[in-house]
Coordinates of C-alpha atoms in Angstrom, one line a residue:
Chain A
M1376 CA -9.5 -64.9 117.2
E1377 CA -12.0 -65.7 114.4
T1378 CA -15.9 -65.6 115.7
V1379 CA -17.7 -68.3 114.3
L1380 CA -21.0 -67.3 115.0
S1381 CA -22.9 -64.0 116.6
T1382 CA -26.2 -63.1 117.0
Q1383 CA -27.4 -59.4 117.2
K1384 CA -30.9 -58.6 119.2
L1385 CA -31.7 -62.5 117.8
T1386 CA -35.6 -62.2 118.6
K1387 CA -38.6 -65.1 118.5
N1388 CA -42.0 -64.6 119.5
F1389 CA -44.4 -67.8 119.3
G1390 CA -47.5 -66.3 119.2
R1391 CA -47.5 -64.0 122.5
L1392 CA -44.6 -66.1 124.0
R1393 CA -41.2 -64.4 123.3
A1394 CA -39.0 -67.3 123.7
V1395 CA -36.0 -65.6 122.9
N1396 CA -35.6 -62.1 123.3
Q1397 CA -33.0 -59.6 122.0
L1398 CA -30.3 -62.1 122.0
D1399 CA -26.4 -61.2 121.6
L1400 CA -24.2 -64.0 121.5
E1401 CA -20.7 -64.5 120.2
V1402 CA -18.8 -67.3 120.0
K1403 CA -14.9 -67.7 119.1
R1404 CA -13.1 -70.4 117.3
G1405 CA -12.1 -72.8 119.9
Q1406 CA -13.9 -72.4 122.3
V1407 CA -16.2 -74.6 123.9
F1408 CA -19.0 -72.6 124.8
G1409 CA -21.9 -73.7 127.5
M1410 CA -25.5 -72.5 127.1
L1411 CA -27.2 -72.9 130.4
G1412 CA -30.6 -72.2 131.1
P1413 CA -33.6 -73.8 132.9
N1414 CA -35.6 -76.5 130.9
G1415 CA -37.7 -73.9 128.2
S1416 CA -35.1 -70.6 128.5
G1417 CA -35.2 -70.7 125.1
K1418 CA -31.9 -72.4 124.3
T1419 CA -33.0 -74.7 121.3
T1420 CA -35.2 -72.0 120.0
T1421 CA -31.7 -70.1 119.4
L1422 CA -30.1 -73.1 118.0
G1423 CA -33.1 -73.8 115.7
M1424 CA -32.4 -70.1 114.3
L1425 CA -29.0 -70.4 113.8
M1426 CA -29.5 -73.6 111.8
G1427 CA -32.3 -72.4 109.7
V1428 CA -35.1 -74.1 111.3
V1429 CA -36.9 -71.4 112.9
N1430 CA -37.4 -68.0 111.5
P1431 CA -36.1 -65.1 113.6
S1432 CA -38.8 -62.8 114.8
S1433 CA -36.5 -59.8 114.5
G1434 CA -32.8 -59.6 115.0
S1435 CA -30.2 -61.1 112.9
F1436 CA -27.0 -63.7 113.2
S1437 CA -24.1 -64.7 111.1
L1438 CA -22.1 -67.9 110.8
F1439 CA -18.5 -67.7 109.9
G1440 CA -18.9 -63.9 109.7
Q1441 CA -21.4 -64.3 107.0
A1442 CA -24.9 -64.2 106.4
A1443 CA -26.0 -67.5 106.9
T1444 CA -26.8 -69.9 103.9
N1445 CA -27.5 -73.6 103.7
E1446 CA -24.1 -74.0 102.4
L1447 CA -22.3 -72.7 105.4
R1448 CA -24.7 -75.1 107.6
K1449 CA -22.9 -78.0 106.2
K1450 CA -19.6 -76.7 107.9
I1451 CA -21.7 -77.0 111.3
G1452 CA -22.4 -80.6 112.9
A1453 CA -25.7 -80.1 114.9
V1454 CA -27.8 -82.4 116.9
L1455 CA -31.0 -80.3 118.2
E1456 CA -33.0 -81.8 121.0
H1457 CA -33.8 -85.3 120.3
P1458 CA -32.1 -87.6 117.9
I1459 CA -33.4 -87.3 114.4
F1460 CA -33.2 -90.2 111.7
Y1461 CA -35.3 -92.4 109.7
P1462 CA -36.2 -95.4 111.8
Y1463 CA -36.5 -97.7 108.6
L1464 CA -33.0 -97.1 107.8
S1465 CA -30.1 -99.0 109.5
G1466 CA -27.5 -96.7 111.2
Q1467 CA -25.0 -96.9 107.8
K1468 CA -27.8 -96.0 105.5
N1469 CA -28.8 -93.0 107.3
L1470 CA -25.2 -91.9 107.6
E1471 CA -25.2 -92.6 103.7
L1472 CA -27.6 -90.3 103.4
T1473 CA -26.5 -87.3 105.7
A1474 CA -23.3 -87.7 103.7
M1475 CA -25.0 -86.9 100.5
I1476 CA -26.7 -83.9 102.1
K1477 CA -23.7 -82.8 103.5
G1478 CA -21.4 -83.6 100.7
A1479 CA -18.9 -86.1 102.8
T1480 CA -17.3 -89.1 101.6
A1481 CA -18.1 -92.8 102.1
D1482 CA -14.6 -93.1 104.2
Q1483 CA -15.8 -90.7 106.7
I1484 CA -19.0 -92.8 107.8
T1485 CA -16.8 -95.6 108.6
K1486 CA -14.5 -93.5 110.5
V1487 CA -17.5 -91.5 112.8
L1488 CA -19.2 -94.7 113.3
H1489 CA -15.7 -96.0 114.7
V1490 CA -15.4 -93.0 117.0
V1491 CA -18.4 -93.4 118.6
E1492 CA -18.1 -97.2 118.8
L1493 CA -21.5 -98.2 116.6
T1494 CA -19.5 -100.2 114.1
D1495 CA -21.0 -103.7 115.2
R1496 CA -24.5 -102.5 115.2
Q1497 CA -24.4 -100.2 111.5
E1498 CA -26.5 -102.6 110.0
D1499 CA -29.4 -102.6 112.1
K1500 CA -32.0 -100.7 111.8
Y1501 CA -32.4 -97.2 113.3
R1502 CA -35.3 -98.3 115.5
T1503 CA -33.7 -101.1 116.9
Y1504 CA -31.4 -99.0 118.7
S1505 CA -30.8 -97.9 122.3
L1506 CA -31.2 -94.7 123.4
G1507 CA -27.4 -94.2 123.9
M1508 CA -26.9 -95.3 120.6
K1509 CA -29.3 -93.1 119.3
Q1510 CA -27.3 -90.4 120.8
R1511 CA -24.1 -92.0 119.4
L1512 CA -25.5 -92.3 116.1
A1513 CA -26.4 -88.3 116.3
I1514 CA -22.9 -87.4 117.2
A1515 CA -21.6 -89.5 114.5
S1516 CA -23.8 -87.9 111.7
A1517 CA -22.7 -84.4 113.2
L1518 CA -19.1 -85.4 113.0
L1519 CA -19.5 -86.9 109.4
S1520 CA -18.2 -83.5 107.2
D1521 CA -15.5 -82.9 109.8
P1522 CA -17.1 -80.3 110.9
V1523 CA -15.3 -77.0 112.2
V1524 CA -17.8 -76.1 115.0
L1525 CA -20.0 -78.9 116.6
I1526 CA -23.6 -78.1 118.3
L1527 CA -24.8 -80.4 120.9
D1528 CA -27.8 -79.8 122.5
E1529 CA -28.6 -81.8 125.5
P1530 CA -26.4 -84.9 124.7
T1531 CA -27.0 -86.8 127.6
N1532 CA -30.4 -86.4 128.2
G1533 CA -31.9 -89.2 129.2
L1534 CA -29.1 -91.4 129.4
D1535 CA -28.0 -93.8 132.4
P1536 CA -25.0 -92.7 134.0
M1537 CA -22.4 -95.0 132.0
G1538 CA -24.2 -93.4 128.7
I1539 CA -23.7 -89.9 130.3
A1540 CA -20.0 -90.7 131.2
E1541 CA -19.5 -92.3 127.2
I1542 CA -20.8 -89.3 125.7
R1543 CA -18.7 -86.8 127.8
Q1544 CA -15.9 -88.8 127.2
I1545 CA -16.8 -88.5 123.1
I1546 CA -17.0 -84.4 123.6
K1547 CA -13.5 -84.2 125.3
K1548 CA -12.7 -86.0 122.4
I1549 CA -13.7 -84.1 120.1
A1550 CA -12.7 -80.6 122.1
A1551 CA -9.1 -81.9 122.2
D1552 CA -9.0 -81.8 118.2
G1553 CA -9.2 -78.3 118.5
K1554 CA -13.0 -78.1 117.2
T1555 CA -15.7 -75.0 118.6
I1556 CA -18.2 -76.8 120.3
I1557 CA -21.5 -75.3 121.1
L1558 CA -23.3 -77.4 124.2
A1559 CA -26.5 -76.6 125.5
S1560 CA -27.5 -78.1 129.0
H1561 CA -29.3 -77.2 131.9
L1562 CA -26.6 -79.9 133.6
L1563 CA -24.8 -77.7 135.3
D1564 CA -21.5 -80.2 136.3
E1565 CA -21.9 -81.3 132.7
V1566 CA -21.0 -77.6 131.5
Q1567 CA -18.3 -76.9 134.1
K1568 CA -16.6 -80.5 133.2
V1569 CA -16.0 -79.7 129.5
C1570 CA -16.5 -76.1 128.7
S1571 CA -14.2 -73.2 128.6
H1572 CA -16.8 -70.4 128.4
F1573 CA -20.6 -70.2 129.0
A1574 CA -23.8 -67.9 128.8
I1575 CA -26.9 -68.3 131.1
L1576 CA -30.7 -68.1 129.3
R1577 CA -33.4 -67.5 131.4
K1578 CA -37.0 -66.6 129.8
G1579 CA -35.3 -65.8 126.3
N1580 CA -32.9 -63.2 127.9
L1581 CA -29.2 -63.5 128.5
V1582 CA -28.2 -62.9 132.1
H1583 CA -24.5 -63.9 132.2
S1584 CA -21.8 -64.5 129.8
G1585 CA -17.9 -65.4 130.4
P1586 CA -15.3 -67.9 130.8
V1587 CA -15.8 -70.6 133.1
D1588 CA -12.5 -69.8 134.6
E1589 CA -13.7 -66.8 136.0
V1590 CA -16.1 -69.1 138.2
G1591 CA -15.0 -69.2 141.7
K1592 CA -12.9 -66.0 141.5
G1593 CA -14.0 -63.1 143.9
E1594 CA -14.5 -63.5 147.8
E1595 CA -13.3 -66.6 148.9
T1596 CA -15.7 -68.8 151.5
V1597 CA -13.9 -70.6 154.3
E1598 CA -14.9 -73.2 156.5
V1599 CA -12.9 -73.4 160.0
L1600 CA -13.2 -75.4 163.3
A1601 CA -10.9 -75.2 166.0
Y1602 CA -11.2 -76.0 169.9
H1603 CA -11.8 -72.7 171.5
D1604 CA -14.7 -71.5 173.7
D1605 CA -14.5 -68.0 172.1
L1606 CA -14.0 -69.1 168.4
S1607 CA -17.1 -66.8 167.3
V1608 CA -15.9 -63.6 169.0
L1609 CA -12.3 -64.1 167.5
L1610 CA -13.7 -64.6 164.2
Q1611 CA -15.5 -61.9 164.1
E1612 CA -12.4 -59.5 165.1
F1613 CA -10.5 -60.8 162.6
S1614 CA -9.7 -57.9 159.8
G1615 CA -10.9 -60.2 156.7
T1616 CA -14.3 -61.5 158.1
Q1617 CA -17.2 -60.0 155.9
S1618 CA -19.8 -62.5 157.5
L1619 CA -19.7 -65.4 159.8
V1620 CA -22.5 -68.0 159.7
K1621 CA -22.2 -71.2 161.9
E1622 CA -23.4 -74.5 159.8
N1623 CA -23.2 -77.7 161.6
V1624 CA -20.0 -78.0 164.0
N1625 CA -18.2 -75.3 161.4
Y1626 CA -18.0 -71.7 161.3
V1627 CA -18.0 -70.4 157.8
V1628 CA -16.3 -67.2 156.9
K1629 CA -17.3 -65.1 154.2
M1630 CA -13.9 -63.4 153.5
K1631 CA -13.7 -59.7 152.2
D1632 CA -12.2 -59.1 149.1
G1633 CA -8.2 -59.7 148.8
F1634 CA -8.2 -62.0 152.2
H1635 CA -7.4 -65.5 151.5
S1636 CA -7.8 -68.5 153.8
Q1637 CA -4.0 -68.4 154.7
D1638 CA -4.4 -64.8 156.2
L1639 CA -6.9 -66.4 158.7
N1640 CA -4.7 -69.4 159.3
R1641 CA -2.1 -67.0 160.1
F1642 CA -4.5 -64.9 162.2
L1643 CA -5.6 -67.7 164.7
F1644 CA -1.8 -69.2 164.8
E1645 CA -0.8 -65.6 166.4
K1646 CA -3.6 -66.0 168.6
G1647 CA -2.4 -69.2 169.7
I1648 CA -5.2 -70.9 168.4
V1649 CA -4.7 -74.2 165.8
A1650 CA -7.0 -75.3 163.3
S1651 CA -8.2 -78.7 163.0
H1652 CA -10.4 -78.1 160.1
L1653 CA -10.0 -75.4 157.6
V1654 CA -11.7 -75.7 154.0
T1655 CA -11.4 -72.8 151.2
Q1656 CA -14.9 -73.9 149.7
K1657 CA -14.5 -73.7 146.1
K1658 CA -17.5 -71.9 144.4
S1659 CA -19.3 -74.4 142.0
L1660 CA -21.1 -73.4 138.7
E1661 CA -24.2 -74.7 140.4
K1662 CA -23.8 -71.8 143.3
Q1663 CA -22.8 -69.3 140.4
F1664 CA -25.7 -70.0 138.5
L1665 CA -28.4 -69.6 141.3
E1666 CA -26.6 -66.7 142.7
I1667 CA -27.0 -65.3 139.0
L1668 CA -30.6 -65.9 138.7
A1669 CA -31.4 -64.7 142.0
E1670 CA -29.8 -61.3 141.2
E1671 CA -31.8 -61.1 138.4
E1672 CA -34.8 -61.9 140.5
S1673 CA -34.0 -59.1 143.3
K1674 CA -33.3 -57.0 140.4
K1675 CA -36.8 -57.1 138.7
Q1676 CA -38.5 -57.0 142.0
K1677 CA -36.9 -53.8 142.5
V1678 CA -37.8 -52.4 139.3
Chain B
M218 CA -30.8 -81.3 90.3
L219 CA -29.8 -85.4 90.3
H220 CA -28.2 -85.3 93.1
L221 CA -31.6 -84.0 94.9
L222 CA -33.3 -86.6 92.9
R223 CA -31.0 -89.1 94.1
I224 CA -31.2 -88.2 97.9
D225 CA -35.0 -88.4 97.8
L226 CA -34.9 -92.2 96.0
K227 CA -32.4 -93.3 98.5
K228 CA -35.0 -92.3 101.4
L229 CA -37.8 -94.5 99.5
T230 CA -35.6 -97.5 98.0
S231 CA -34.8 -98.7 101.3
Y232 CA -39.0 -97.8 102.4
R233 CA -40.9 -101.4 102.0
T234 CA -44.1 -99.4 101.9
F235 CA -42.7 -97.7 98.6
W236 CA -42.1 -101.1 96.7
V237 CA -45.3 -102.4 97.8
V238 CA -47.4 -99.1 97.5
C239 CA -45.5 -98.7 93.6
G240 CA -45.7 -102.5 92.9
L241 CA -49.3 -102.7 93.3
Y242 CA -50.0 -99.6 91.4
F243 CA -47.8 -101.0 88.5
L244 CA -49.4 -104.4 88.7
T245 CA -53.0 -103.2 88.9
L246 CA -52.1 -100.5 86.3
A247 CA -50.8 -103.0 83.7
F248 CA -53.4 -105.9 84.5
T249 CA -56.3 -103.9 84.0
T250 CA -55.1 -101.6 80.7
A251 CA -54.4 -105.1 79.2
S252 CA -57.8 -106.6 80.0
G253 CA -59.8 -105.0 78.1
M254 CA -60.9 -107.7 76.2
E255 CA -61.4 -110.3 78.5
F256 CA -63.9 -107.7 80.1
L257 CA -65.8 -107.2 76.4
K258 CA -66.1 -111.2 76.4
W259 CA -67.2 -111.2 79.7
L260 CA -69.8 -108.4 78.8
A261 CA -70.7 -110.3 75.6
S262 CA -71.5 -113.5 77.1
K263 CA -73.8 -111.7 79.6
G264 CA -75.7 -109.6 76.9
T265 CA -76.3 -113.5 75.3
Q266 CA -77.9 -114.4 78.7
F267 CA -80.0 -110.9 78.3
G268 CA -81.1 -112.1 74.2
T269 CA -78.8 -109.3 72.8
T270 CA -75.6 -110.0 71.3
L271 CA -72.8 -107.9 71.5
N272 CA -69.8 -108.2 68.5
I273 CA -67.0 -107.5 70.6
N274 CA -64.7 -107.3 67.4
R275 CA -66.6 -104.3 66.1
I276 CA -65.6 -102.5 69.5
P277 CA -61.7 -101.5 68.2
L278 CA -60.7 -101.0 71.8
Y279 CA -57.3 -101.8 71.0
H280 CA -56.9 -100.8 67.2
F281 CA -54.2 -98.1 67.0
P282 CA -54.8 -95.2 67.2
D283 CA -57.8 -95.5 69.1
V284 CA -55.8 -97.7 72.2
W285 CA -54.0 -94.5 72.9
Q286 CA -56.6 -92.1 74.3
N287 CA -58.5 -95.6 76.0
L288 CA -55.4 -96.5 77.6
V289 CA -54.7 -93.4 79.0
F290 CA -57.8 -92.4 79.9
I291 CA -58.4 -95.5 82.3
S292 CA -54.8 -95.3 83.5
G293 CA -55.7 -92.1 84.9
F294 CA -58.2 -93.3 87.6
F295 CA -54.7 -95.2 89.2
K296 CA -52.9 -91.9 89.9
I297 CA -54.5 -92.1 93.3
V298 CA -52.3 -94.7 94.3
L299 CA -49.4 -92.7 93.5
A300 CA -50.7 -89.5 95.0
I301 CA -51.1 -91.8 98.1
M302 CA -47.2 -92.5 98.0
V303 CA -46.4 -88.9 97.7
V304 CA -48.5 -88.4 100.8
I305 CA -46.8 -90.9 103.0
S306 CA -43.3 -89.8 101.4
I307 CA -43.9 -86.3 102.7
T308 CA -46.2 -86.3 105.8
N309 CA -43.2 -89.0 107.1
E310 CA -40.4 -86.3 106.9
F311 CA -42.7 -84.4 109.4
T312 CA -43.6 -87.2 111.6
Y313 CA -40.1 -88.3 111.9
R314 CA -39.1 -84.5 112.0
T315 CA -36.6 -85.6 109.3
I316 CA -37.5 -82.9 107.4
R317 CA -35.6 -80.6 110.4
Q318 CA -32.4 -82.7 110.6
N319 CA -32.2 -82.5 106.4
I320 CA -32.4 -78.8 106.5
I321 CA -30.0 -78.5 109.6
D322 CA -27.6 -80.9 107.9
G323 CA -27.2 -78.4 105.0
L324 CA -30.1 -78.7 102.6
S325 CA -32.4 -75.3 102.0
R326 CA -36.0 -75.5 102.2
W327 CA -36.3 -75.0 98.5
Q328 CA -33.9 -78.0 97.7
F329 CA -35.8 -80.0 99.8
L330 CA -39.1 -79.4 98.1
Q331 CA -37.0 -79.9 94.7
S332 CA -36.0 -83.0 95.7
K333 CA -39.8 -84.0 96.3
I334 CA -40.7 -82.4 93.2
L335 CA -38.1 -84.5 90.6
T336 CA -39.2 -87.7 92.7
N337 CA -42.9 -86.5 91.3
L338 CA -41.4 -86.3 87.7
L339 CA -39.7 -89.4 87.8
L340 CA -42.9 -91.0 88.8
S341 CA -45.1 -89.5 86.4
L342 CA -42.5 -90.1 83.4
M343 CA -42.3 -94.0 84.9
S344 CA -46.1 -93.9 84.5
V345 CA -46.5 -92.6 80.9
V346 CA -43.8 -95.2 80.0
M347 CA -45.8 -98.3 81.2
V348 CA -48.9 -97.2 79.7
F349 CA -47.0 -96.6 76.1
I350 CA -45.6 -100.3 76.6
I351 CA -48.9 -101.7 77.2
G352 CA -50.5 -99.9 74.8
L353 CA -47.8 -100.5 72.2
V354 CA -47.9 -104.5 73.0
T355 CA -51.6 -104.6 73.3
G356 CA -52.2 -102.7 70.0
L357 CA -49.4 -104.9 68.2
I358 CA -51.8 -108.0 69.4
Y359 CA -55.3 -107.0 68.6
S360 CA -54.8 -104.3 65.5
P361 CA -55.9 -105.9 62.5
E362 CA -53.5 -104.1 60.3
I363 CA -50.1 -102.5 61.2
N364 CA -49.9 -99.3 59.8
L365 CA -47.2 -96.9 61.1
G366 CA -49.2 -94.0 60.6
Y367 CA -51.8 -95.2 62.8
I368 CA -49.5 -96.0 65.6
F369 CA -48.3 -92.3 65.4
T370 CA -51.6 -90.9 65.5
D371 CA -52.9 -89.3 68.8
L372 CA -49.6 -89.8 70.5
E373 CA -50.2 -86.4 71.8
F374 CA -52.4 -88.0 74.6
F375 CA -49.2 -88.9 76.3
P376 CA -48.1 -85.7 77.2
A377 CA -51.3 -84.9 78.4
Y378 CA -51.3 -88.1 80.3
F379 CA -48.1 -87.1 81.9
L380 CA -49.4 -83.5 82.9
E381 CA -52.3 -85.2 84.2
V382 CA -50.3 -87.1 86.5
F383 CA -47.8 -84.6 87.5
A384 CA -50.3 -82.2 88.2
F385 CA -52.3 -84.6 90.6
L386 CA -49.1 -85.5 92.2
S387 CA -47.9 -81.7 92.9
Y388 CA -51.4 -81.6 94.7
A389 CA -50.7 -84.3 96.6
L390 CA -47.4 -82.8 97.9
M391 CA -49.2 -79.4 98.5
L392 CA -51.8 -81.0 100.8
G393 CA -48.8 -83.1 102.3
L394 CA -47.0 -79.6 103.3
L395 CA -50.0 -77.7 104.3
V396 CA -51.8 -80.7 106.1
Q397 CA -48.8 -82.4 107.9
R398 CA -50.7 -85.5 108.7
S399 CA -50.9 -88.6 106.6
G400 CA -54.3 -89.7 107.5
L401 CA -56.1 -86.5 107.4
T402 CA -54.1 -85.5 104.1
I403 CA -55.2 -88.7 102.5
I404 CA -59.0 -88.6 103.0
I405 CA -58.8 -84.7 101.8
L406 CA -57.2 -86.4 98.7
M407 CA -59.7 -89.0 98.3
L408 CA -62.3 -86.3 98.7
S409 CA -61.4 -83.7 96.7
H410 CA -63.2 -84.8 93.4
M411 CA -66.2 -84.8 95.9
I412 CA -65.5 -81.5 97.5
E413 CA -65.1 -80.1 94.0
A414 CA -68.4 -81.5 92.7
I415 CA -70.6 -79.9 95.5
I416 CA -68.9 -76.5 94.8
K417 CA -69.7 -77.2 90.9
V418 CA -73.0 -78.1 91.6
N419 CA -74.0 -74.6 93.8
I420 CA -72.4 -72.1 91.2
P421 CA -74.7 -70.1 89.9
D422 CA -75.5 -70.4 86.2
R423 CA -74.3 -67.3 84.7
A424 CA -71.0 -68.7 86.4
E425 CA -70.8 -72.1 84.6
F426 CA -67.8 -70.8 82.4
L427 CA -66.0 -70.9 85.2
K428 CA -66.5 -74.9 86.1
V429 CA -63.5 -75.5 83.3
F430 CA -60.4 -73.4 86.0
F431 CA -61.4 -75.8 88.8
P432 CA -58.1 -77.8 89.8
M433 CA -59.7 -81.4 89.9
E434 CA -61.9 -80.5 86.7
S435 CA -58.9 -79.4 84.5
I436 CA -56.8 -82.1 85.4
S437 CA -59.2 -84.6 84.2
N438 CA -60.3 -82.5 81.2
L439 CA -56.7 -83.1 79.7
V440 CA -57.5 -86.7 78.6
P441 CA -61.3 -86.6 77.9
M442 CA -63.1 -89.6 77.9
P443 CA -63.3 -91.5 75.0
F444 CA -65.7 -94.6 75.2
A445 CA -69.0 -93.1 74.2
R446 CA -67.5 -92.8 70.2
Y447 CA -68.4 -96.8 70.2
A448 CA -71.8 -95.9 70.9
F449 CA -71.7 -93.3 67.8
Q450 CA -71.6 -90.0 69.5
E451 CA -69.4 -87.8 68.8
I452 CA -66.2 -87.1 71.4
Q453 CA -63.4 -84.9 71.8
D454 CA -60.2 -87.4 70.4
Y455 CA -57.7 -84.4 70.9
V456 CA -55.7 -82.5 73.9
S457 CA -57.1 -79.2 73.8
L458 CA -54.4 -76.3 74.6
G459 CA -56.8 -74.3 76.7
S460 CA -57.2 -77.5 79.0
V461 CA -53.2 -77.7 78.8
A462 CA -52.8 -74.0 79.9
I463 CA -55.1 -74.1 82.9
A464 CA -53.4 -77.8 83.9
L465 CA -49.7 -75.9 83.8
V466 CA -51.2 -72.8 85.9
W467 CA -52.3 -75.3 88.6
I468 CA -49.1 -77.4 88.3
F469 CA -47.4 -74.2 89.2
L470 CA -49.7 -72.8 91.7
F471 CA -49.6 -76.1 93.8
N472 CA -45.9 -75.9 94.0
Y473 CA -46.0 -72.7 94.8
F474 CA -48.1 -72.8 97.8
G475 CA -46.2 -75.8 99.2
Y476 CA -43.0 -73.3 98.6
R477 CA -44.5 -70.9 100.6
K478 CA -45.7 -72.9 103.3
L479 CA -42.3 -74.4 103.6
Q480 CA -40.4 -71.2 103.8
K481 CA -42.4 -69.5 106.3
S482 CA -43.2 -72.2 108.8
D483 CA -40.9 -73.2 111.6
I484 CA -39.7 -76.7 111.4

């Protein structure tokens, strides 16, 4: 698969602060790539370097396998942090200006305004827009030149639940068109809902990178409840049990590798016990994220 | 090139402040330069009150070819208005952060700067055309005899005036890029002449020859003050090539410093 974007040991220092540290990333065509990380982890700085507004301190990066130029940037639609437009120009005029820079045609403007449902307000000045409309106009301007890659940085920041749902819908629609999307966010379920791949940044360091599908693989965790006095003893006897804790009324069994919930169910049944509650806990990206961060933390403390 | 100019003009032509400032500039320029005779009449009437007589017909303010240097010199004072407009245009890009989005969208930093420089060139050119038309009209009205030879004398003041305006706008653009805040930039811009004067006063006598190389001085030296000739004094009624050369160097430096700053900073 074609590499859309890659960084080699990309580093940025702001004075004594190292915002991005020796970052190696690779995004391939067609991926919906989520960049996760707490606030201030270097997501926006990284994207800023890729888009030519922040000068890297060291390291390099390439777009579409070539050294980055402003011409290549025209093939990328990007919104970093907040939407940025001329407040005294109308939505339409702002897009006309972007179209001039990107070399897009006038009928594209009509099209993207339709996609983000701003056609009714296109003649109004940008400063009269609500935050949600500003975000939508920003997505519209990113879509203008029919870009191969779309970079969205916290696109749902500060929106109400309805606005968030709308933006998510738009992102899904765009992803369905086969565009590569890079989505920076600190909202985990947002990434899990729309992304195919993800990377986790922390204080400028890359701590994890891989497909979202793999989240939830590995050992299973099963919640069990059955009316039997010695349930805890029995569960300890089960050969697939790695650890056991009691949470509220339920027992939570962490399984050894290769054992699944049906094995536990069969074991209980053979002992003559029928479970009244048996749930396989799906590992969420949130859990995974916290685990990865915790692992990093403990590694550091050992060092 | 023309494409970049059109991008910058697109930003400005829907900006009301731009029309107000440019409107004020061209109106005051036109009124001031065209009302010289009225001023002389007022001066004469004041003089009569004090018992001196001033024969205004003996002052050929608007006669070809005097009119060219007179008008160009006076017009030079109004370039500050255009320069403030240039400062607003560039500092807006920083306050709205639109310079960042322009570059993300696919302009190179140099292209962005070029679009601003091209607008400066256009504004300077429009000033030249404006003053030329006013000069031609007033000259035709007030000159006692129309002589083509006289009309085409001293036209070299127009390229000099062009350089004067463009150099000052380049300076304003550079200040805007360096300071990035409109209020502070405008204050520095207005105080520039004064700051330079203070420095010039304090340089030792043996370094006197350096004075002509100062930026503001070199910009004003392009078109020398002509009015002393009506008090029977010798004036410089030509454009000196030395001052043109110095101004050209400054124009290059102003734009180069702006370029360096833009290339090196994170936006």
